[in-house]
């Protein structure tokens, strides 16, 4: 829904000041036919609708009944007329009494009404109930540019082409055999939200007669009223001086314990929603959105937006879109895995590994690691084939293209949502300045070029110095991450020898797998511990920068936390993918860490199995931990609070709790809003795309997690958290740029994973250059005969260094001491002219790897840019609708102004004050 008014054209606001003469008469008429505090919940309950007939006695009786009901539901003042728009909580024993008294005195001076009530279970806890009268709401709604409905929308049918009409007919015939939209919610259950069918404009008291006002008490919905009250509280002084303002500072210094808007009643009901309807919007959201029984249904995004605001609504819209787009990625990834399963018995490489009982491999660590047959790694070779097979390259290209398609179609989806939710004309300039910024730079002011009003100003030199300090802090923390990864590397190179000398044969024979598994678990624990430190550092650096607006603060904090956590979470993965086993040297001349520890080698079947284990364990553990912390922690906390109340006051006291006390006992929303929710999904998106060539099942795991995540987040928002403050947003913010960066990085990393980590390129070079089919232009399985032997080099055991020489002489294999062993590399034998020098095949493989990286990246980037060019950001029907409505708005503006001028002309004629040269 494009939100424009008779004073708006081309997305800009024009000066338009008609005279509102009959406003008081309009309100008097409305008050004569409506109850003073009719709630929005009446939209959901037909039985609660207030009559609009002229029968005064019936209205009075209905008003009395409504007031009695309002008193009992805990959403109104004691008089049952004034709805509670905001709650403040403090303790009488708190010493900050003077600040609170000044703050509350200034609250009354702003026109807000106040009522206090002590807690049912603790008389020390005081609840301050705030209500904003119509005059206050109107004044601040105009200052905040709150958009309100002013005209009904006029819909029109888009143009239909004959070809598309035929396709629609064929699709409709096919749909007759399918269930009728099983994923859509029942329209009879959901209310018809009125503002979705109206044009909107920034509220103005001078143009109040243009807006659709059926009842001034319900004109602003509950979320908007709470947002206006919060805006007022953020700018009220609690001490003399500009630095001493704002509710946030009082919450920080402990003057108030909590501040929140109320939920609209209980989310449960004794009666079924199908027979008796929803009790309130919260109950409706629980039944149609947060309940686990509707996990396969679409989300009621319009209702989510109305209850929680546009910012939270956009998050769930994006999460739903991301989850839907994961279906094709998960299907293709599962197909690649199943292709590996089906072709496992026909894979020549794994066959040769399993049959290589006569090939003895060199030890993978100093002294304690024994010689081993290549056939002992048969299982690992087969598991590697499940992920590294002929379909892997196709899947990597597909996922790079998928990431682009996902982002481009999200742009279109976001445009439709922004139109429907009245965000097209919402500009960042409308956002308020942070109170902390105002207090810090109140002495320096300059004229805002857009609004023409003076505002606080931060000098360029001050801003640059703060950014330099912040960037230095970020660099230092990233160095801390790298140091932690270095510690994990040392752990791996030290413990591989320890596990090789272990008493248990199971661990001794699988020392590399045990090393990798324990290293991943330790790395995960370090990640969790460092995240706590990173959060405090990022908060400190962001506050040091002094961002101007809340969105700038969120973007700055988001970028820092994402950089910290992304490097923290993926640094070990990058090490395993691109460094593990690449710089170890060769037997007899190993490269060592601090000239002491021998660097870790890959398994005889390659390093891909280590990368798969790293990704699988981190992804599963991370998502499991996040789900527990998101839902399990609030559930446990709320259960513990209820348990303490039952023990102290008995179970029957719970029933008498008013709504504000029930909400106070819930958990507050995260201090950083939706940051944790977005960050979890963005990091998951990175796992799904960056190393997907090594782990094709990542999209499937992400899909299963997200299906649970949507309902888990919904349940948490509706039942376990206090109601968050509704706020506006036009997009998902800086997260979109981060997603684009991850999409570009995924192309590069997948190219390197295929070229360097996997054996795809060496196998291809062997098939076309060195195998039985060399020069014939074929690359089938028969062309891979002898590949394993060609990829292994020979080492003379007598050339071992003293500190590397194994304790065993290998006589257990053939009865006599071994003279030679094999290792993964392309090097000359010990008796050649240049012992252990690189062979020609090594240089061919290296050239092929570099060529593949260049060709893969250029090809995929060209496809990505082509797709971005072909997919427009705005759907054509939406663009036509916006142009159509712009035309209609101009017509409405002309008709409204003409009607007003004609009315004024008639009044002048009646009064005998007609003037010449009047228009029209």
CSV table of C-alpha atoms in Angstrom, one decimal, residues 180-192 273-275 284 287-288 294 296-298 300:
chain,number,residue,atom,x,y,z
A,180,UNK,CA,-7.3,-26.0,-2.1
A,181,UNK,CA,-4.5,-23.9,-0.7
A,182,UNK,CA,-3.7,-25.9,2.4
A,183,UNK,CA,-0.9,-23.5,3.4
A,184,UNK,CA,-3.1,-20.4,3.5
A,185,UNK,CA,-4.9,-19.3,6.7
A,186,UNK,CA,-8.6,-19.3,7.0
A,187,UNK,CA,-9.8,-15.8,6.0
A,188,UNK,CA,-12.8,-16.0,8.2
A,189,UNK,CA,-10.5,-16.3,11.2
A,190,UNK,CA,-8.4,-13.2,10.4
A,191,UNK,CA,-9.8,-9.7,10.9
A,192,UNK,CA,-10.1,-7.4,8.0
A,273,UNK,CA,-11.3,-19.7,18.2
A,274,UNK,CA,-13.4,-21.4,15.5
A,275,UNK,CA,-16.7,-21.1,17.4
A,284,UNK,CA,-5.3,-14.6,17.4
A,287,UNK,CA,-3.7,-19.6,17.4
A,288,UNK,CA,-2.8,-18.7,13.8
A,294,UNK,CA,0.1,-24.4,12.0
A,296,UNK,CA,3.0,-25.5,7.5
A,297,UNK,CA,0.8,-22.4,7.2
A,298,UNK,CA,1.7,-19.0,5.8
A,300,UNK,CA,-0.3,-13.6,9.0
